[in-house]
PDB file of C-alpha atoms in Angstrom:
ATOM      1  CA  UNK R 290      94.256  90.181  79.441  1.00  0.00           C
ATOM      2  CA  UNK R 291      96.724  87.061  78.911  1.00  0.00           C
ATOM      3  CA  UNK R 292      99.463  86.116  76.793  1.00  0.00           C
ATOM      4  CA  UNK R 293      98.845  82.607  74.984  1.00  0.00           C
ATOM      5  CA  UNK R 294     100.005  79.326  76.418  1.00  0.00           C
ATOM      6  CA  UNK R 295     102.923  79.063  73.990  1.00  0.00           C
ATOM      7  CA  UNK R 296     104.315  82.704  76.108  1.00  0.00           C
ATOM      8  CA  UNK R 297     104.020  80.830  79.691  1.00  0.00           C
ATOM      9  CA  UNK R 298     105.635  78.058  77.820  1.00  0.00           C
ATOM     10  CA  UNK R 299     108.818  79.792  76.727  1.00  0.00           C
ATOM     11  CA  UNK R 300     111.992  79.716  79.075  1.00  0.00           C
ATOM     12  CA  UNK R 301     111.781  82.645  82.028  1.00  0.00           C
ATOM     13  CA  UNK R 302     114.917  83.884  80.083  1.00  0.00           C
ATOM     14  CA  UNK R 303     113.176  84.611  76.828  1.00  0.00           C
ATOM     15  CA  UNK R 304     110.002  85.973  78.451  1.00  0.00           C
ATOM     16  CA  UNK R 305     111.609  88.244  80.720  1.00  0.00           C
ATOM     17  CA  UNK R 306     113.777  89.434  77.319  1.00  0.00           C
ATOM     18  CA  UNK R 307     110.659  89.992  75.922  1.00  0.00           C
ATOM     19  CA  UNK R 308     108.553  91.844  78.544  1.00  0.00           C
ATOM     20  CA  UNK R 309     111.892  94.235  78.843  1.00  0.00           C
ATOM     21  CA  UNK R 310     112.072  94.914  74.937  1.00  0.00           C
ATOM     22  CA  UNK R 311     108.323  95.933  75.621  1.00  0.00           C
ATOM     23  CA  UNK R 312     108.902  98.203  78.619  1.00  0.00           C
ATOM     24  CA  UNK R 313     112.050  99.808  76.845  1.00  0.00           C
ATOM     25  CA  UNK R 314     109.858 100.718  73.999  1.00  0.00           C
ATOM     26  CA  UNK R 315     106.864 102.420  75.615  1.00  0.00           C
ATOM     27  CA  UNK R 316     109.113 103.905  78.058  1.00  0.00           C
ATOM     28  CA  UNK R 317     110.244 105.429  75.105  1.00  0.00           C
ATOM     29  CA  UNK R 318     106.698 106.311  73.298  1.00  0.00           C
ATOM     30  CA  UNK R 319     103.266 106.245  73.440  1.00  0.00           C
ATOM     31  CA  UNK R 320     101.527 103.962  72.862  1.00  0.00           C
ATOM     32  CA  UNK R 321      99.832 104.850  70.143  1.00  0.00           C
ATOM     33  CA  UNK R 322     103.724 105.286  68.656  1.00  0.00           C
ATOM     34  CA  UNK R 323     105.289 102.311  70.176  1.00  0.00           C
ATOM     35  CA  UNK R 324     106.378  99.775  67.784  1.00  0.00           C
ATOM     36  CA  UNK R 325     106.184  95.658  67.711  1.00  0.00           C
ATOM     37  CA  UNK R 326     109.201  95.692  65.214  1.00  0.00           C
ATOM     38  CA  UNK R 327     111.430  97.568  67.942  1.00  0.00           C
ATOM     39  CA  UNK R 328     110.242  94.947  70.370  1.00  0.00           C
ATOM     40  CA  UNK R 329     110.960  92.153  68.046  1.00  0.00           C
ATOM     41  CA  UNK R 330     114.273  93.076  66.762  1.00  0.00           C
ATOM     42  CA  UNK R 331     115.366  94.222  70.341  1.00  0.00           C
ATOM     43  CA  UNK R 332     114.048  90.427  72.196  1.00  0.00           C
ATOM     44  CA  UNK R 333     115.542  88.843  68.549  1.00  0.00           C
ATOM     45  CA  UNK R 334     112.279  86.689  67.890  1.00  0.00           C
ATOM     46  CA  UNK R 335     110.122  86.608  64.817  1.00  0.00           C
ATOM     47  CA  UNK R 336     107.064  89.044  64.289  1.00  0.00           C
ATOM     48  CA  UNK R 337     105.319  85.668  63.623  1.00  0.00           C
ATOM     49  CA  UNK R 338     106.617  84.217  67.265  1.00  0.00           C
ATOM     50  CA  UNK R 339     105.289  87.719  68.833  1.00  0.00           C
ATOM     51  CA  UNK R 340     101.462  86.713  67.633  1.00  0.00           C
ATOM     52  CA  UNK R 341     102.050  83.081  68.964  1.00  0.00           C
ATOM     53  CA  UNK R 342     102.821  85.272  72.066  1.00  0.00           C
ATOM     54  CA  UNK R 343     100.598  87.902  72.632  1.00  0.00           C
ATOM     55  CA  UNK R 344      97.200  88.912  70.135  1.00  0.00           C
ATOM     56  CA  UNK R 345      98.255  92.416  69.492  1.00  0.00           C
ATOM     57  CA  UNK R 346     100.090  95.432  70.973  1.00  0.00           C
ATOM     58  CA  UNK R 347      97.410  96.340  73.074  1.00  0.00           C
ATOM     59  CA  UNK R 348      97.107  93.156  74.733  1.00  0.00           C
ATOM     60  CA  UNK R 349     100.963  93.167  75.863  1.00  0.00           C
ATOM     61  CA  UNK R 350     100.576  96.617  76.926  1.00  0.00           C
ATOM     62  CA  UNK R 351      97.581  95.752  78.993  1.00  0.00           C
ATOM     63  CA  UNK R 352      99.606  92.350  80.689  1.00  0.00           C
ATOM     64  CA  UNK R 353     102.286  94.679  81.938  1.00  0.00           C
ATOM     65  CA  UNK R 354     100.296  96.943  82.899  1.00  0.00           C
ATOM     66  CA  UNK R 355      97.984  94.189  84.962  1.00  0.00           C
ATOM     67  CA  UNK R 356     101.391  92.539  86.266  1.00  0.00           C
ATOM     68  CA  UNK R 357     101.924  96.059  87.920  1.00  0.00           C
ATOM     69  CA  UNK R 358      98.525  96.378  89.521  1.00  0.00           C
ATOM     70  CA  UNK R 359      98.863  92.710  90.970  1.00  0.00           C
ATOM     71  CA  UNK R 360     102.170  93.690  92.442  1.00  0.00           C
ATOM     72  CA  UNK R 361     100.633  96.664  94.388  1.00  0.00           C
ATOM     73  CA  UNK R 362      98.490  94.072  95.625  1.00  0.00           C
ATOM     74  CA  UNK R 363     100.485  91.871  96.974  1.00  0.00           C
ATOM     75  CA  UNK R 364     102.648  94.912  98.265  1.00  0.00           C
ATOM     76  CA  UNK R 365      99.491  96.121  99.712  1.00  0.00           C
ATOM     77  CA  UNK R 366      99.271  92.569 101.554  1.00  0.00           C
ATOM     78  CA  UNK R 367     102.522  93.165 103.046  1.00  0.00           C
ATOM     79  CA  UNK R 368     102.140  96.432 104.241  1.00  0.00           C
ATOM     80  CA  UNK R 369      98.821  95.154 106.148  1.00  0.00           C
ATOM     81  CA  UNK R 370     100.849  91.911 108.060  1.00  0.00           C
ATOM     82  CA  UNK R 371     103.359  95.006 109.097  1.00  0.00           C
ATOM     83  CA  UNK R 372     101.132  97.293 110.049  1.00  0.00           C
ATOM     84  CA  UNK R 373      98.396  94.858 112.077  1.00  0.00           C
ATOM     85  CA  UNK R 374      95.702  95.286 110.092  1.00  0.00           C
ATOM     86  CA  UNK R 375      95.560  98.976 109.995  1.00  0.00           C
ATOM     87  CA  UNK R 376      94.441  99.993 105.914  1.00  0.00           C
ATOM     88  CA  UNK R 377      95.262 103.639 106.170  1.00  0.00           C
ATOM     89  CA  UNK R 378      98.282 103.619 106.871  1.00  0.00           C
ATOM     90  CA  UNK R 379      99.388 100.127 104.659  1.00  0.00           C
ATOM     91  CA  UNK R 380      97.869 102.493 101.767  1.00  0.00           C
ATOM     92  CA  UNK R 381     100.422 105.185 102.785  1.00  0.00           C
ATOM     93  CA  UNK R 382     103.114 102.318 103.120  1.00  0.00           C
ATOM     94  CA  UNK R 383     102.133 101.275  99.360  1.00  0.00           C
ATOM     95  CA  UNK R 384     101.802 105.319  98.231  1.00  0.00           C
ATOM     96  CA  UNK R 385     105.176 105.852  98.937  1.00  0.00           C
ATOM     97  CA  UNK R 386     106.520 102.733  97.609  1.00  0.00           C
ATOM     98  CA  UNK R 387     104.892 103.227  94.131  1.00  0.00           C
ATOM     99  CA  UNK R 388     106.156 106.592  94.123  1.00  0.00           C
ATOM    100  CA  UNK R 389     109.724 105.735  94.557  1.00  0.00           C
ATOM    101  CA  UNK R 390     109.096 102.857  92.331  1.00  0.00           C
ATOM    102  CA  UNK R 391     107.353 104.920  89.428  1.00  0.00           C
ATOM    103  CA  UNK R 392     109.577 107.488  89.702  1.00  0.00           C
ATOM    104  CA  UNK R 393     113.448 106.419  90.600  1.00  0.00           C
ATOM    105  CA  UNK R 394     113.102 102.275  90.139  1.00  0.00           C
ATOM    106  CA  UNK R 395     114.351 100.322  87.113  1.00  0.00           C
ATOM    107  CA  UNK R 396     111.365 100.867  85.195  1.00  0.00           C
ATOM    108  CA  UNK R 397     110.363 104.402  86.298  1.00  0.00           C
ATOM    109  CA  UNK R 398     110.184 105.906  82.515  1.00  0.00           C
ATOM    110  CA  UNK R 399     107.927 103.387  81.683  1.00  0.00           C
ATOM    111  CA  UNK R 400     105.438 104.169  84.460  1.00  0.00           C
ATOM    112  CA  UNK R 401     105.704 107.712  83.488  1.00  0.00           C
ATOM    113  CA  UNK R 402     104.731 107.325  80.112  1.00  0.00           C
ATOM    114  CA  UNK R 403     101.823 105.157  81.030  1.00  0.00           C
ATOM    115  CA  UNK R 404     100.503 108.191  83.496  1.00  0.00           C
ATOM    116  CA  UNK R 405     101.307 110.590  80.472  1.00  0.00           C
ATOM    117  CA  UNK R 406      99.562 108.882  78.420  1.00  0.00           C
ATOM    118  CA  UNK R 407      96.559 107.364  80.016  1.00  0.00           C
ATOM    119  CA  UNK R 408      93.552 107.316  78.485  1.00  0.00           C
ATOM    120  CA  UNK R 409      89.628 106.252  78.704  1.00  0.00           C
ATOM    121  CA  UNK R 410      90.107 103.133  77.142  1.00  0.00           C
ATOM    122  CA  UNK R 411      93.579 102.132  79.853  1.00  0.00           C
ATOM    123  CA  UNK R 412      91.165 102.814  82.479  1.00  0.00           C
ATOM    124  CA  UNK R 413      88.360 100.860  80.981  1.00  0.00           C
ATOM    125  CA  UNK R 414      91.241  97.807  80.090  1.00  0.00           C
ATOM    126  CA  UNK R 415      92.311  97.346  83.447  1.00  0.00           C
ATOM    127  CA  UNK R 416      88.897  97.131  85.191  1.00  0.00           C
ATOM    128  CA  UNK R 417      88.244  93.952  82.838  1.00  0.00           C
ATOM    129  CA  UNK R 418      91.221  92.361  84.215  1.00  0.00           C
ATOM    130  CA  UNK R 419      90.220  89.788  86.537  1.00  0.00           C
ATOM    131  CA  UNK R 420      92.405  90.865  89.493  1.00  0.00           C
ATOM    132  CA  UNK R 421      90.053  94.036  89.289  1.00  0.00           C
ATOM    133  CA  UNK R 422      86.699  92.412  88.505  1.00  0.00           C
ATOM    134  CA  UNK R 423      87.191  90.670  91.987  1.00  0.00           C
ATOM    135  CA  UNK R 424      86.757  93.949  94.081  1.00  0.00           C
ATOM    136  CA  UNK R 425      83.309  94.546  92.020  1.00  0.00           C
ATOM    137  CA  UNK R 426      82.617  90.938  93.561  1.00  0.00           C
ATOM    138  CA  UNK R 427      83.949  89.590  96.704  1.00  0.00           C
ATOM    139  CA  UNK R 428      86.732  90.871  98.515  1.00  0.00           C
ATOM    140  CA  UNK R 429      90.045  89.179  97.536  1.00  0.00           C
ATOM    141  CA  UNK R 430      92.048  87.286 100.385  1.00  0.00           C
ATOM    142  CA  UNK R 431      93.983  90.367 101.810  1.00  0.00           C
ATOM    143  CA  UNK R 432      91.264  91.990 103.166  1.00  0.00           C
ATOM    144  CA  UNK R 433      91.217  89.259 105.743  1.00  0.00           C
ATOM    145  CA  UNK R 434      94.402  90.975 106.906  1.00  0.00           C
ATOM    146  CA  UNK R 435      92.408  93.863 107.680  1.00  0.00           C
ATOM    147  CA  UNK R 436      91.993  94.638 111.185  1.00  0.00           C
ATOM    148  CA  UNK R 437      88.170  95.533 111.040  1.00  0.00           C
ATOM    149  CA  UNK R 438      87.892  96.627 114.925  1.00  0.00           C
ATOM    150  CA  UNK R 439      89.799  99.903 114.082  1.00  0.00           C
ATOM    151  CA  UNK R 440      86.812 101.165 111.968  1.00  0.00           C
ATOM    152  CA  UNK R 441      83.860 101.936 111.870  1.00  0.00           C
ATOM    153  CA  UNK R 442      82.838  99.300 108.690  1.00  0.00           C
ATOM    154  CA  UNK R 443      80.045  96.513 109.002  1.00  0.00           C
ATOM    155  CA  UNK R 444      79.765  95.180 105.537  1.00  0.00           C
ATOM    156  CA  UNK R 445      82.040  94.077 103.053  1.00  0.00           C
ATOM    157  CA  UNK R 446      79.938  96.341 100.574  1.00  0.00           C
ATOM    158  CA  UNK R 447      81.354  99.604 102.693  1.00  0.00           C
ATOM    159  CA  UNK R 448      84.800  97.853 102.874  1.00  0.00           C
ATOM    160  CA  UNK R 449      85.245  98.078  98.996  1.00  0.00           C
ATOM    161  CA  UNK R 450      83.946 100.872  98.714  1.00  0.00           C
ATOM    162  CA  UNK R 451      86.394 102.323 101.041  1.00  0.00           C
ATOM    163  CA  UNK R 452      89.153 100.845  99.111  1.00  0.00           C
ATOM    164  CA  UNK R 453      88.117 102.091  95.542  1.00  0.00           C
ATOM    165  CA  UNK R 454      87.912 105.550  97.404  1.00  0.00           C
ATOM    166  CA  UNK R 455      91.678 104.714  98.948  1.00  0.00           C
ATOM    167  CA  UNK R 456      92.553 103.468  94.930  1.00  0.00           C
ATOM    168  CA  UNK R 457      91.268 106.496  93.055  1.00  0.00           C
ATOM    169  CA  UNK R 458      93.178 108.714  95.823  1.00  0.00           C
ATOM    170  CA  UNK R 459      96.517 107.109  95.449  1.00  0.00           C
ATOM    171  CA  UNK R 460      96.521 106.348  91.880  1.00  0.00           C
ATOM    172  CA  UNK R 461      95.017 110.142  90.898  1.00  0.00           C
ATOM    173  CA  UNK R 462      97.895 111.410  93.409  1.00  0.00           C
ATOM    174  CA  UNK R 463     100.840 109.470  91.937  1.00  0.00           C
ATOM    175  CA  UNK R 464      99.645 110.182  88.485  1.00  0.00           C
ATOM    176  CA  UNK R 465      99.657 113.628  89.340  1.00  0.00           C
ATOM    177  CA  UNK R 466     103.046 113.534  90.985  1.00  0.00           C
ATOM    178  CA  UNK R 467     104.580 111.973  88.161  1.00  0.00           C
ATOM    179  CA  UNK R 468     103.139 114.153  85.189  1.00  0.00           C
ATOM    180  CA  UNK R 469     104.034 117.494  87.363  1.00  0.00           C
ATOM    181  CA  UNK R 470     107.305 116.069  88.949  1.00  0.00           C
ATOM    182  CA  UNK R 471     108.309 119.971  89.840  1.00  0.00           C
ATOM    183  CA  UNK R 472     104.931 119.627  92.232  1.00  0.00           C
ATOM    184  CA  UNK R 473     105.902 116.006  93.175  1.00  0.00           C
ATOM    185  CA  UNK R 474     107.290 116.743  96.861  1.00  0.00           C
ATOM    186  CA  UNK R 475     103.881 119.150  97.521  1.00  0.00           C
ATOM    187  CA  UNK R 476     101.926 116.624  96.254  1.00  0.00           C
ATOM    188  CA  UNK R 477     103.074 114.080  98.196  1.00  0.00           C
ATOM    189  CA  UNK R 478     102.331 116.236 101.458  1.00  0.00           C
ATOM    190  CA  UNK R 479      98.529 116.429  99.450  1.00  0.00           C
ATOM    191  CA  UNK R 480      98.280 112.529  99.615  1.00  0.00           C
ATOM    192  CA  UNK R 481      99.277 112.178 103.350  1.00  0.00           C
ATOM    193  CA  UNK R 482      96.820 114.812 104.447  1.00  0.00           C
ATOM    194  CA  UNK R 483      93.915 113.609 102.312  1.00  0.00           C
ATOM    195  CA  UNK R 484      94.763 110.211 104.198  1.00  0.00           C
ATOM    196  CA  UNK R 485      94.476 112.193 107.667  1.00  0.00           C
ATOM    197  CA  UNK R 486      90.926 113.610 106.896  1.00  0.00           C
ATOM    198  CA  UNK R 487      89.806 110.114 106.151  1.00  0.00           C
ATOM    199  CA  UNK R 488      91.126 109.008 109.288  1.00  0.00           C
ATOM    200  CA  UNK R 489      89.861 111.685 111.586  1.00  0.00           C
ATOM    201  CA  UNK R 490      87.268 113.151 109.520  1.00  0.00           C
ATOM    202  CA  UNK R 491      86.023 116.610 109.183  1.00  0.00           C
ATOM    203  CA  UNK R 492      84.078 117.819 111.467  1.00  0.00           C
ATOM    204  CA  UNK R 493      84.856 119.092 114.638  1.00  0.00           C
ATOM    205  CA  UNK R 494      85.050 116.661 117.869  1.00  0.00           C
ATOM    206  CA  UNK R 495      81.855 117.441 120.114  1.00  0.00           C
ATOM    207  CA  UNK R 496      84.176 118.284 122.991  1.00  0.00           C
ATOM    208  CA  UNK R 497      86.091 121.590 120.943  1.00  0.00           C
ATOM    209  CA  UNK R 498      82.512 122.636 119.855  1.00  0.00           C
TER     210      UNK R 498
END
């Protein structure tokens, strides 16, 4: 999903205007309920300017959306320089940080909505974008930050797969957190031990048997 030339053409001013009017209004909504004319009126361009922008609704919705899960990504790169390599615990590094971020940041209602309201079709959106077709692929350039010694991984086949199963952890646990924010602190203590069964596994260690 991307916005048309003429949006990466506009002043960072007016684009960041825009993108805001966006996030105000399905922080505010669904999406389903959300509505262009809010946005317009609220960034003070034309509805004819928003189509020389973006194609539709759904294809704004689905850039934010993608800007967020390329910023976990590069978070995630972070995390992996601090922590020497070590995956597990850069994914708790980035766990945490979404959660404060969907939860208390700037944007937090937004987020919430999105979990509230996701649906088949976000799910399938996002897996078109290319900065998710690339794990189906070849591994993208972080996971040469990855310090491979510390597991038990000899292909880059079982790395992905390792990291959609670290993906569909975090992101079921923080959309659980945020849609059942009276469970949020348990579920946060959920996340962390689901992490320390895929570290250490389950079964016993042959000397306590």
């Amino acid at each position: 999903v991307m916005p048309t030339k003429t949006f990466y053409n506009l002043p960072e001013e007016k684009k960041k205007t825009l993108l805001q009017a966006a996030i105000n209004e399905f922080s505010k909504k669904s999406y389903d309920d959300a509505s262009i004319n809010q946005m317009i009126q609220e960034s003070d361009i034309s509805r004819g300017s928003f189509y020389m922008y973006f194609h539709d609704k759904e294809d704004l919705y689905f850039y934010l959306l993608g800007k967020f899960w390329r910023q976990s990504f590069r978070k995630l790169r972070t995390f992996l320089k601090e922590n020497d390599g070590d995956l597990l615990q850069s994914f708790e590094d980035l766990y945490d940080s979404m959660i404060h971020l969907c939860s208390k940041g700037k944007n937090a209602a937004f987020f919430k909505n999105v979990f509230l309201n996701l649906r088949y079709t976000t799910e399938k959106k996002l897996s078109l974008d290319p900065s998710c077709q690339k794990w189906h692929s070849k591994p993208p350039i972080l996971l040469d930050d990855i310090d491979l010694d510390q597991y038990d991984i000899k292909t880059d086949e079982e790395l992905r797969d390792c990291i959609h199963l670290l993906i569909m952890i975090t992101m079921g646990s923080i959309a659980y957190g945020l849609t059942n924010p009276d469970k949020m602190e348990e579920e946060k203590r959920v996340y962390h031990r689901r992490i320390y069964y895929l570290k250490y596994g389950l079964y016993k260690r042959k000397e306590n048997l």
